[in-house]
Amino acid sequence: MPKTFQTIGLIGKPNHHGTNLTLKRLHHWLSMQGFDILVEERVAHEIGPHSKSVDLLELGEKCDLAIVVGGDGNMLGAARVLARFDIGVIGVNRGNLGFLTDLPPDSFETALAEVLEGSFETEFRFLLEAEVHRHGSMKSSNTAVNEAVLHPGKVAHMIEFEVYIDDVFMYSQRADGMIVSTPTGSTAYSLSAGGAILTPNLEALILVPMFPHTLSCRPIVVDACSKIKLVVSPENGDNLEVSCDGHVVLPVLPGDEILIKRSHERLRLIHPKGHNYFHVLRNKLGWGSKLF
């Protein structure tokens, strides 16, 4: 019977002792079972000279499954690239909360063996596209799995901007910024800023103002197909930016327009059988267990 996955890619966090140990253990375990293994070039040397080193793009092109070892940050960085390929992605948690990384680092074998034998659940997560437009032309763009955030380069510095939904004016804001989040990102920065949790199956976006200068402003949920436009006031100072997942920064000048919309790309997450989103929330957020 043919294997569900033939070629497996390993991705990790460079120069992290715990991650390196897990990567070596994974590489040995997978090798013993006869899988073809490609290792992302930033961590390949830490596994050893016998590993096959490739960049992330080649890994996405050639592999059927990518195993990301690390925290959600590592998963997000890999996902922004891998979402353009037809590749499944599963995570081994070497971070803190680990909403996107299912497998435990010290006992991944049993659950991963079942996945590799074809017993798994597939979940798709959509991404965002963020574009910065200046004088009618696009100056920069990138994708985000969690959120795109307009904010000043300075800490606790208020900015002014207008918000449009599908080219219809919604409101003007004086705030420290604006978070536009996917359901995936609703348990991240958006949650810390007071936003609601959106279950991953929702086709929705949530807009969360950061410390707005009015008590009447609250987060708002809109359809995922909506096109969000943030128009930065010409009266703002310089050093504004849009952050994608807190990793990629797009420079913004006063008067620029930021367009945020759903991307055509989507991440194919692989979960072990029995994965339950609400169990994850209870575990990661410390919610109470059943009373009766």
PDB file of C-alpha atoms in Angstrom:
ATOM      1  CA  MET A   1       0.000   0.000   0.000  1.00  0.00           C
ATOM      2  CA  PRO A   2       1.557   3.362  -1.001  1.00  0.00           C
ATOM      3  CA  LYS A   3       2.427   5.834   1.717  1.00  0.00           C
ATOM      4  CA  THR A   4       0.268   8.927   2.133  1.00  0.00           C
ATOM      5  CA  PHE A   5       3.428  11.030   2.364  1.00  0.00           C
ATOM      6  CA  GLN A   6       6.607  10.169   0.455  1.00  0.00           C
ATOM      7  CA  THR A   7       8.922  13.129   0.981  1.00  0.00           C
ATOM      8  CA  ILE A   8       8.984  14.970   4.295  1.00  0.00           C
ATOM      9  CA  GLY A   9      10.523  18.357   5.010  1.00  0.00           C
ATOM     10  CA  LEU A  10      11.925  19.387   8.385  1.00  0.00           C
ATOM     11  CA  ILE A  11      11.892  23.030   9.478  1.00  0.00           C
ATOM     12  CA  GLY A  12      13.132  24.394  12.795  1.00  0.00           C
ATOM     13  CA  LYS A  13      14.402  27.329  14.772  1.00  0.00           C
ATOM     14  CA  PRO A  14      18.126  27.935  14.177  1.00  0.00           C
ATOM     15  CA  ASN A  15      20.488  27.885  17.145  1.00  0.00           C
ATOM     16  CA  HIS A  16      17.888  26.597  19.588  1.00  0.00           C
ATOM     17  CA  HIS A  17      19.129  23.650  21.644  1.00  0.00           C
ATOM     18  CA  GLY A  18      15.760  22.017  22.316  1.00  0.00           C
ATOM     19  CA  THR A  19      14.648  22.383  18.706  1.00  0.00           C
ATOM     20  CA  ASN A  20      17.904  20.876  17.446  1.00  0.00           C
ATOM     21  CA  LEU A  21      17.491  17.827  19.660  1.00  0.00           C
ATOM     22  CA  THR A  22      13.962  17.252  18.363  1.00  0.00           C
ATOM     23  CA  LEU A  23      15.033  17.751  14.733  1.00  0.00           C
ATOM     24  CA  LYS A  24      17.821  15.169  15.069  1.00  0.00           C
ATOM     25  CA  ARG A  25      15.448  12.731  16.715  1.00  0.00           C
ATOM     26  CA  LEU A  26      12.845  13.291  13.990  1.00  0.00           C
ATOM     27  CA  HIS A  27      15.417  12.899  11.217  1.00  0.00           C
ATOM     28  CA  HIS A  28      16.670   9.603  12.644  1.00  0.00           C
ATOM     29  CA  TRP A  29      13.162   8.263  13.296  1.00  0.00           C
ATOM     30  CA  LEU A  30      11.919   9.127   9.805  1.00  0.00           C
ATOM     31  CA  SER A  31      15.081   7.773   8.170  1.00  0.00           C
ATOM     32  CA  MET A  32      14.625   4.416   9.889  1.00  0.00           C
ATOM     33  CA  GLN A  33      11.178   4.187   8.271  1.00  0.00           C
ATOM     34  CA  GLY A  34      12.474   4.846   4.788  1.00  0.00           C
ATOM     35  CA  PHE A  35      11.094   8.328   4.110  1.00  0.00           C
ATOM     36  CA  ASP A  36      12.870  10.793   1.848  1.00  0.00           C
ATOM     37  CA  ILE A  37      13.794  13.750   4.042  1.00  0.00           C
ATOM     38  CA  LEU A  38      14.700  17.298   3.077  1.00  0.00           C
ATOM     39  CA  VAL A  39      15.894  19.759   5.723  1.00  0.00           C
ATOM     40  CA  GLU A  40      15.489  23.532   5.525  1.00  0.00           C
ATOM     41  CA  GLU A  41      18.926  25.027   4.970  1.00  0.00           C
ATOM     42  CA  ARG A  42      19.032  27.173   8.116  1.00  0.00           C
ATOM     43  CA  VAL A  43      19.002  24.098  10.375  1.00  0.00           C
ATOM     44  CA  ALA A  44      20.440  21.393   8.104  1.00  0.00           C
ATOM     45  CA  HIS A  45      24.006  21.814   9.387  1.00  0.00           C
ATOM     46  CA  GLU A  46      22.794  21.275  12.942  1.00  0.00           C
ATOM     47  CA  ILE A  47      21.474  17.819  12.025  1.00  0.00           C
ATOM     48  CA  GLY A  48      24.684  16.800  10.318  1.00  0.00           C
ATOM     49  CA  PRO A  49      26.437  16.494   6.930  1.00  0.00           C
ATOM     50  CA  HIS A  50      24.252  13.502   5.973  1.00  0.00           C
ATOM     51  CA  SER A  51      21.095  15.673   5.779  1.00  0.00           C
ATOM     52  CA  LYS A  52      19.779  16.972   2.446  1.00  0.00           C
ATOM     53  CA  SER A  53      19.722  20.761   2.654  1.00  0.00           C
ATOM     54  CA  VAL A  54      17.265  22.870   0.618  1.00  0.00           C
ATOM     55  CA  ASP A  55      15.769  26.336   0.900  1.00  0.00           C
ATOM     56  CA  LEU A  56      12.168  26.789   2.013  1.00  0.00           C
ATOM     57  CA  LEU A  57      10.839  27.265  -1.527  1.00  0.00           C
ATOM     58  CA  GLU A  58      12.385  24.021  -2.775  1.00  0.00           C
ATOM     59  CA  LEU A  59      11.127  22.240   0.317  1.00  0.00           C
ATOM     60  CA  GLY A  60       7.592  23.409  -0.470  1.00  0.00           C
ATOM     61  CA  GLU A  61       7.894  22.296  -4.093  1.00  0.00           C
ATOM     62  CA  LYS A  62       9.277  18.810  -3.430  1.00  0.00           C
ATOM     63  CA  CYS A  63       7.728  17.668  -0.134  1.00  0.00           C
ATOM     64  CA  ASP A  64       4.316  16.190   0.628  1.00  0.00           C
ATOM     65  CA  LEU A  65       4.480  17.081   4.323  1.00  0.00           C
ATOM     66  CA  ALA A  66       6.406  19.677   6.294  1.00  0.00           C
ATOM     67  CA  ILE A  67       7.094  19.201  10.000  1.00  0.00           C
ATOM     68  CA  VAL A  68       7.795  22.501  11.756  1.00  0.00           C
ATOM     69  CA  VAL A  69       9.631  22.217  15.069  1.00  0.00           C
ATOM     70  CA  GLY A  70       9.335  25.289  17.291  1.00  0.00           C
ATOM     71  CA  GLY A  71       6.616  27.672  18.420  1.00  0.00           C
ATOM     72  CA  ASP A  72       3.817  29.439  16.602  1.00  0.00           C
ATOM     73  CA  GLY A  73       6.307  32.043  15.355  1.00  0.00           C
ATOM     74  CA  ASN A  74       8.247  29.399  13.457  1.00  0.00           C
ATOM     75  CA  MET A  75       5.010  27.970  12.101  1.00  0.00           C
ATOM     76  CA  LEU A  76       3.865  31.400  10.898  1.00  0.00           C
ATOM     77  CA  GLY A  77       7.153  32.117   9.151  1.00  0.00           C
ATOM     78  CA  ALA A  78       7.057  28.784   7.353  1.00  0.00           C
ATOM     79  CA  ALA A  79       3.337  29.006   6.593  1.00  0.00           C
ATOM     80  CA  ARG A  80       3.616  32.319   4.752  1.00  0.00           C
ATOM     81  CA  VAL A  81       5.863  30.568   2.225  1.00  0.00           C
ATOM     82  CA  LEU A  82       4.422  27.045   2.219  1.00  0.00           C
ATOM     83  CA  ALA A  83       0.799  28.172   1.730  1.00  0.00           C
ATOM     84  CA  ARG A  84       1.481  28.671  -1.979  1.00  0.00           C
ATOM     85  CA  PHE A  85       2.265  24.944  -2.377  1.00  0.00           C
ATOM     86  CA  ASP A  86       0.100  21.832  -2.101  1.00  0.00           C
ATOM     87  CA  ILE A  87       1.806  20.630   1.062  1.00  0.00           C
ATOM     88  CA  GLY A  88       0.495  19.548   4.449  1.00  0.00           C
ATOM     89  CA  VAL A  89       2.024  21.188   7.518  1.00  0.00           C
ATOM     90  CA  ILE A  90       2.159  19.823  11.066  1.00  0.00           C
ATOM     91  CA  GLY A  91       3.961  21.257  14.082  1.00  0.00           C
ATOM     92  CA  VAL A  92       5.987  19.916  17.007  1.00  0.00           C
ATOM     93  CA  ASN A  93       5.668  22.393  19.868  1.00  0.00           C
ATOM     94  CA  ARG A  94       8.955  23.770  21.140  1.00  0.00           C
ATOM     95  CA  GLY A  95       7.489  27.178  21.966  1.00  0.00           C
ATOM     96  CA  ASN A  96       5.223  28.576  24.653  1.00  0.00           C
ATOM     97  CA  LEU A  97       1.493  28.426  23.888  1.00  0.00           C
ATOM     98  CA  GLY A  98       1.659  26.583  20.587  1.00  0.00           C
ATOM     99  CA  PHE A  99      -1.857  27.029  19.164  1.00  0.00           C
ATOM    100  CA  LEU A 100      -0.662  25.774  15.762  1.00  0.00           C
ATOM    101  CA  THR A 101       1.765  23.074  16.879  1.00  0.00           C
ATOM    102  CA  ASP A 102       0.009  19.881  17.947  1.00  0.00           C
ATOM    103  CA  LEU A 103       2.711  17.311  18.654  1.00  0.00           C
ATOM    104  CA  PRO A 104       4.625  17.120  21.970  1.00  0.00           C
ATOM    105  CA  PRO A 105       8.436  17.229  21.522  1.00  0.00           C
ATOM    106  CA  ASP A 106       9.191  14.346  23.891  1.00  0.00           C
ATOM    107  CA  SER A 107       6.605  11.854  22.636  1.00  0.00           C
ATOM    108  CA  PHE A 108       5.737  12.723  19.060  1.00  0.00           C
ATOM    109  CA  GLU A 109       6.293   9.214  17.651  1.00  0.00           C
ATOM    110  CA  THR A 110       2.911   7.631  18.365  1.00  0.00           C
ATOM    111  CA  ALA A 111       0.765  10.481  17.021  1.00  0.00           C
ATOM    112  CA  LEU A 112       3.067  11.169  14.081  1.00  0.00           C
ATOM    113  CA  ALA A 113       3.140   7.475  13.126  1.00  0.00           C
ATOM    114  CA  GLU A 114      -0.655   7.514  12.830  1.00  0.00           C
ATOM    115  CA  VAL A 115      -0.516  10.655  10.694  1.00  0.00           C
ATOM    116  CA  LEU A 116       2.074   9.103   8.381  1.00  0.00           C
ATOM    117  CA  GLU A 117      -0.112   6.016   8.043  1.00  0.00           C
ATOM    118  CA  GLY A 118      -2.963   8.200   6.776  1.00  0.00           C
ATOM    119  CA  SER A 119      -4.945   8.687   9.982  1.00  0.00           C
ATOM    120  CA  PHE A 120      -5.226  12.470  10.311  1.00  0.00           C
ATOM    121  CA  GLU A 121      -7.529  15.464   9.956  1.00  0.00           C
ATOM    122  CA  THR A 122      -7.012  18.288   7.492  1.00  0.00           C
ATOM    123  CA  GLU A 123      -7.875  21.910   8.210  1.00  0.00           C
ATOM    124  CA  PHE A 124      -7.448  24.879   5.896  1.00  0.00           C
ATOM    125  CA  ARG A 125      -6.607  28.365   7.176  1.00  0.00           C
ATOM    126  CA  PHE A 126      -6.805  31.392   4.902  1.00  0.00           C
ATOM    127  CA  LEU A 127      -4.156  34.110   4.780  1.00  0.00           C
ATOM    128  CA  LEU A 128      -4.248  37.882   4.363  1.00  0.00           C
ATOM    129  CA  GLU A 129      -2.614  40.086   1.760  1.00  0.00           C
ATOM    130  CA  ALA A 130      -1.447  43.491   2.946  1.00  0.00           C
ATOM    131  CA  GLU A 131      -0.470  46.187   0.440  1.00  0.00           C
ATOM    132  CA  VAL A 132       0.858  49.715   0.945  1.00  0.00           C
ATOM    133  CA  HIS A 133      -0.217  52.161  -1.789  1.00  0.00           C
ATOM    134  CA  ARG A 134       1.280  55.615  -2.324  1.00  0.00           C
ATOM    135  CA  HIS A 135       0.104  58.126  -4.951  1.00  0.00           C
ATOM    136  CA  GLY A 136      -1.870  55.420  -6.749  1.00  0.00           C
ATOM    137  CA  SER A 137       0.862  52.779  -6.975  1.00  0.00           C
ATOM    138  CA  MET A 138       1.686  49.825  -4.754  1.00  0.00           C
ATOM    139  CA  LYS A 139       4.964  50.264  -2.889  1.00  0.00           C
ATOM    140  CA  SER A 140       5.149  47.005  -0.924  1.00  0.00           C
ATOM    141  CA  SER A 141       3.121  43.944  -0.005  1.00  0.00           C
ATOM    142  CA  ASN A 142       3.275  40.704   1.948  1.00  0.00           C
ATOM    143  CA  THR A 143       1.073  37.963   3.364  1.00  0.00           C
ATOM    144  CA  ALA A 144       0.043  37.199   6.931  1.00  0.00           C
ATOM    145  CA  VAL A 145      -1.384  34.109   8.599  1.00  0.00           C
ATOM    146  CA  ASN A 146      -2.356  35.803  11.860  1.00  0.00           C
ATOM    147  CA  GLU A 147      -2.772  39.516  11.332  1.00  0.00           C
ATOM    148  CA  ALA A 148      -1.730  42.711   9.599  1.00  0.00           C
ATOM    149  CA  VAL A 149      -1.202  45.624  11.997  1.00  0.00           C
ATOM    150  CA  LEU A 150      -0.927  49.336  11.243  1.00  0.00           C
ATOM    151  CA  HIS A 151       1.063  51.020  14.007  1.00  0.00           C
ATOM    152  CA  PRO A 152       3.615  53.763  14.634  1.00  0.00           C
ATOM    153  CA  GLY A 153       7.291  52.950  14.899  1.00  0.00           C
ATOM    154  CA  LYS A 154       7.307  54.623  18.322  1.00  0.00           C
ATOM    155  CA  VAL A 155       5.842  52.964  21.401  1.00  0.00           C
ATOM    156  CA  ALA A 156       2.559  54.401  22.750  1.00  0.00           C
ATOM    157  CA  HIS A 157       2.294  56.994  19.995  1.00  0.00           C
ATOM    158  CA  MET A 158      -1.185  57.839  18.725  1.00  0.00           C
ATOM    159  CA  ILE A 159      -1.905  58.041  14.996  1.00  0.00           C
ATOM    160  CA  GLU A 160      -4.908  59.130  12.920  1.00  0.00           C
ATOM    161  CA  PHE A 161      -6.457  57.118  10.104  1.00  0.00           C
ATOM    162  CA  GLU A 162      -9.733  56.344   8.371  1.00  0.00           C
ATOM    163  CA  VAL A 163     -11.234  52.876   7.942  1.00  0.00           C
ATOM    164  CA  TYR A 164     -13.170  51.770   4.857  1.00  0.00           C
ATOM    165  CA  ILE A 165     -14.923  48.422   4.313  1.00  0.00           C
ATOM    166  CA  ASP A 166     -15.416  47.596   0.614  1.00  0.00           C
ATOM    167  CA  ASP A 167     -14.751  51.280  -0.159  1.00  0.00           C
ATOM    168  CA  VAL A 168     -17.533  52.389   2.215  1.00  0.00           C
ATOM    169  CA  PHE A 169     -16.370  54.746   4.956  1.00  0.00           C
ATOM    170  CA  MET A 170     -16.836  53.173   8.401  1.00  0.00           C
ATOM    171  CA  TYR A 171     -15.130  55.561  10.823  1.00  0.00           C
ATOM    172  CA  SER A 172     -12.060  57.626  11.569  1.00  0.00           C
ATOM    173  CA  GLN A 173      -9.726  56.643  14.363  1.00  0.00           C
ATOM    174  CA  ARG A 174      -7.261  58.211  16.740  1.00  0.00           C
ATOM    175  CA  ALA A 175      -5.504  55.227  18.264  1.00  0.00           C
ATOM    176  CA  ASP A 176      -2.172  53.474  18.695  1.00  0.00           C
ATOM    177  CA  GLY A 177      -2.982  51.388  15.635  1.00  0.00           C
ATOM    178  CA  MET A 178      -5.335  48.877  14.072  1.00  0.00           C
ATOM    179  CA  ILE A 179      -5.189  45.070  14.026  1.00  0.00           C
ATOM    180  CA  VAL A 180      -6.842  43.210  11.145  1.00  0.00           C
ATOM    181  CA  SER A 181      -6.873  39.541  12.120  1.00  0.00           C
ATOM    182  CA  THR A 182      -7.870  36.197  10.651  1.00  0.00           C
ATOM    183  CA  PRO A 183      -9.577  33.564  12.834  1.00  0.00           C
ATOM    184  CA  THR A 184      -6.138  31.950  13.179  1.00  0.00           C
ATOM    185  CA  GLY A 185      -4.757  35.195  14.591  1.00  0.00           C
ATOM    186  CA  SER A 186      -7.727  35.830  16.869  1.00  0.00           C
ATOM    187  CA  THR A 187      -5.955  33.937  19.677  1.00  0.00           C
ATOM    188  CA  ALA A 188      -2.784  35.993  19.240  1.00  0.00           C
ATOM    189  CA  TYR A 189      -2.207  39.775  19.196  1.00  0.00           C
ATOM    190  CA  SER A 190      -5.899  40.457  18.586  1.00  0.00           C
ATOM    191  CA  LEU A 191      -6.886  38.578  21.739  1.00  0.00           C
ATOM    192  CA  SER A 192      -4.364  40.510  23.828  1.00  0.00           C
ATOM    193  CA  ALA A 193      -5.844  43.765  22.501  1.00  0.00           C
ATOM    194  CA  GLY A 194      -9.383  42.783  23.560  1.00  0.00           C
ATOM    195  CA  GLY A 195     -10.654  41.090  20.422  1.00  0.00           C
ATOM    196  CA  ALA A 196     -12.995  38.112  20.330  1.00  0.00           C
ATOM    197  CA  ILE A 197     -11.887  34.563  19.548  1.00  0.00           C
ATOM    198  CA  LEU A 198     -13.065  33.428  16.115  1.00  0.00           C
ATOM    199  CA  THR A 199     -13.258  29.687  15.565  1.00  0.00           C
ATOM    200  CA  PRO A 200     -11.071  28.589  12.616  1.00  0.00           C
ATOM    201  CA  ASN A 201     -14.017  27.509  10.446  1.00  0.00           C
ATOM    202  CA  LEU A 202     -15.414  31.053  10.279  1.00  0.00           C
ATOM    203  CA  GLU A 203     -15.019  32.997   7.047  1.00  0.00           C
ATOM    204  CA  ALA A 204     -14.498  36.274   8.870  1.00  0.00           C
ATOM    205  CA  LEU A 205     -12.026  38.987   9.826  1.00  0.00           C
ATOM    206  CA  ILE A 206     -11.901  40.952  13.054  1.00  0.00           C
ATOM    207  CA  LEU A 207     -10.759  44.586  13.255  1.00  0.00           C
ATOM    208  CA  VAL A 208      -9.408  45.552  16.672  1.00  0.00           C
ATOM    209  CA  PRO A 209      -8.371  49.167  17.401  1.00  0.00           C
ATOM    210  CA  MET A 210      -5.339  49.484  19.660  1.00  0.00           C
ATOM    211  CA  PHE A 211      -6.017  51.800  22.602  1.00  0.00           C
ATOM    212  CA  PRO A 212      -8.549  53.983  20.730  1.00  0.00           C
ATOM    213  CA  HIS A 213      -9.035  57.568  21.905  1.00  0.00           C
ATOM    214  CA  THR A 214     -12.752  57.006  22.451  1.00  0.00           C
ATOM    215  CA  LEU A 215     -14.736  54.697  24.712  1.00  0.00           C
ATOM    216  CA  SER A 216     -17.338  53.976  22.022  1.00  0.00           C
ATOM    217  CA  CYS A 217     -14.960  52.124  19.702  1.00  0.00           C
ATOM    218  CA  ARG A 218     -15.093  48.335  19.871  1.00  0.00           C
ATOM    219  CA  PRO A 219     -13.771  45.433  17.766  1.00  0.00           C
ATOM    220  CA  ILE A 220     -15.905  44.579  14.751  1.00  0.00           C
ATOM    221  CA  VAL A 221     -16.200  41.324  12.790  1.00  0.00           C
ATOM    222  CA  VAL A 222     -16.683  41.494   9.013  1.00  0.00           C
ATOM    223  CA  ASP A 223     -16.980  38.972   6.198  1.00  0.00           C
ATOM    224  CA  ALA A 224     -13.659  37.457   5.090  1.00  0.00           C
ATOM    225  CA  CYS A 225     -14.306  38.608   1.518  1.00  0.00           C
ATOM    226  CA  SER A 226     -14.400  42.237   2.638  1.00  0.00           C
ATOM    227  CA  LYS A 227     -11.654  44.544   1.466  1.00  0.00           C
ATOM    228  CA  ILE A 228     -10.255  46.669   4.275  1.00  0.00           C
ATOM    229  CA  LYS A 229      -8.717  50.050   3.501  1.00  0.00           C
ATOM    230  CA  LEU A 230      -6.870  52.132   6.081  1.00  0.00           C
ATOM    231  CA  VAL A 231      -6.126  55.682   4.949  1.00  0.00           C
ATOM    232  CA  VAL A 232      -3.372  57.289   7.009  1.00  0.00           C
ATOM    233  CA  SER A 233      -3.851  60.976   7.780  1.00  0.00           C
ATOM    234  CA  PRO A 234      -1.341  63.310   6.080  1.00  0.00           C
ATOM    235  CA  GLU A 235      -0.961  64.988   9.480  1.00  0.00           C
ATOM    236  CA  ASN A 236       0.739  61.946  11.042  1.00  0.00           C
ATOM    237  CA  GLY A 237       4.445  61.900  11.654  1.00  0.00           C
ATOM    238  CA  ASP A 238       6.805  59.589   9.809  1.00  0.00           C
ATOM    239  CA  ASN A 239       7.943  56.125  10.939  1.00  0.00           C
ATOM    240  CA  LEU A 240       4.629  54.320  10.524  1.00  0.00           C
ATOM    241  CA  GLU A 241       4.556  50.688   9.462  1.00  0.00           C
ATOM    242  CA  VAL A 242       2.418  47.636   8.756  1.00  0.00           C
ATOM    243  CA  SER A 243       3.546  44.436  10.454  1.00  0.00           C
ATOM    244  CA  CYS A 244       2.585  41.037   9.043  1.00  0.00           C
ATOM    245  CA  ASP A 245       2.516  38.440  11.828  1.00  0.00           C
ATOM    246  CA  GLY A 246       4.999  40.610  13.710  1.00  0.00           C
ATOM    247  CA  HIS A 247       7.754  39.393  11.355  1.00  0.00           C
ATOM    248  CA  VAL A 248       7.594  41.335   8.090  1.00  0.00           C
ATOM    249  CA  VAL A 249       7.477  45.132   8.251  1.00  0.00           C
ATOM    250  CA  LEU A 250       6.155  47.337   5.427  1.00  0.00           C
ATOM    251  CA  PRO A 251       7.104  51.046   5.713  1.00  0.00           C
ATOM    252  CA  VAL A 252       4.204  53.539   5.671  1.00  0.00           C
ATOM    253  CA  LEU A 253       4.240  57.309   5.121  1.00  0.00           C
ATOM    254  CA  PRO A 254       1.567  59.905   5.984  1.00  0.00           C
ATOM    255  CA  GLY A 255      -1.168  59.850   3.326  1.00  0.00           C
ATOM    256  CA  ASP A 256      -0.573  56.222   2.335  1.00  0.00           C
ATOM    257  CA  GLU A 257      -3.391  53.727   1.869  1.00  0.00           C
ATOM    258  CA  ILE A 258      -3.147  50.211   3.305  1.00  0.00           C
ATOM    259  CA  LEU A 259      -5.275  47.585   1.570  1.00  0.00           C
ATOM    260  CA  ILE A 260      -5.900  44.315   3.426  1.00  0.00           C
ATOM    261  CA  LYS A 261      -7.848  41.454   1.907  1.00  0.00           C
ATOM    262  CA  ARG A 262      -8.150  37.704   1.954  1.00  0.00           C
ATOM    263  CA  SER A 263      -5.366  35.955   0.059  1.00  0.00           C
ATOM    264  CA  HIS A 264      -5.969  33.265  -2.555  1.00  0.00           C
ATOM    265  CA  GLU A 265      -3.380  31.163  -0.713  1.00  0.00           C
ATOM    266  CA  ARG A 266      -4.321  28.955   2.201  1.00  0.00           C
ATOM    267  CA  LEU A 267      -2.428  26.843   4.682  1.00  0.00           C
ATOM    268  CA  ARG A 268      -3.190  23.111   4.825  1.00  0.00           C
ATOM    269  CA  LEU A 269      -2.773  22.134   8.468  1.00  0.00           C
ATOM    270  CA  ILE A 270      -2.523  18.468   9.395  1.00  0.00           C
ATOM    271  CA  HIS A 271      -3.829  17.387  12.821  1.00  0.00           C
ATOM    272  CA  PRO A 272      -3.751  13.991  14.537  1.00  0.00           C
ATOM    273  CA  LYS A 273      -7.126  12.246  14.674  1.00  0.00           C
ATOM    274  CA  GLY A 274      -9.331  13.511  17.478  1.00  0.00           C
ATOM    275  CA  HIS A 275      -8.039  17.096  17.309  1.00  0.00           C
ATOM    276  CA  ASN A 276     -10.470  19.377  19.141  1.00  0.00           C
ATOM    277  CA  TYR A 277     -10.174  23.168  18.917  1.00  0.00           C
ATOM    278  CA  PHE A 278     -11.977  23.788  22.195  1.00  0.00           C
ATOM    279  CA  HIS A 279      -9.707  21.352  23.990  1.00  0.00           C
ATOM    280  CA  VAL A 280      -6.789  23.394  22.664  1.00  0.00           C
ATOM    281  CA  LEU A 281      -8.356  26.610  23.958  1.00  0.00           C
ATOM    282  CA  ARG A 282      -8.998  25.114  27.405  1.00  0.00           C
ATOM    283  CA  ASN A 283      -5.476  23.805  27.598  1.00  0.00           C
ATOM    284  CA  LYS A 284      -3.652  26.880  26.303  1.00  0.00           C
ATOM    285  CA  LEU A 285      -5.808  29.556  27.975  1.00  0.00           C
ATOM    286  CA  GLY A 286      -6.363  27.761  31.280  1.00  0.00           C
ATOM    287  CA  TRP A 287     -10.135  27.598  31.002  1.00  0.00           C
ATOM    288  CA  GLY A 288     -12.066  25.595  33.584  1.00  0.00           C
ATOM    289  CA  SER A 289     -12.940  21.947  33.031  1.00  0.00           C
ATOM    290  CA  LYS A 290     -16.453  20.488  33.086  1.00  0.00           C
ATOM    291  CA  LEU A 291     -18.298  20.859  36.407  1.00  0.00           C
ATOM    292  CA  PHE A 292     -20.535  17.788  36.001  1.00  0.00           C
TER     293      PHE A 292
END
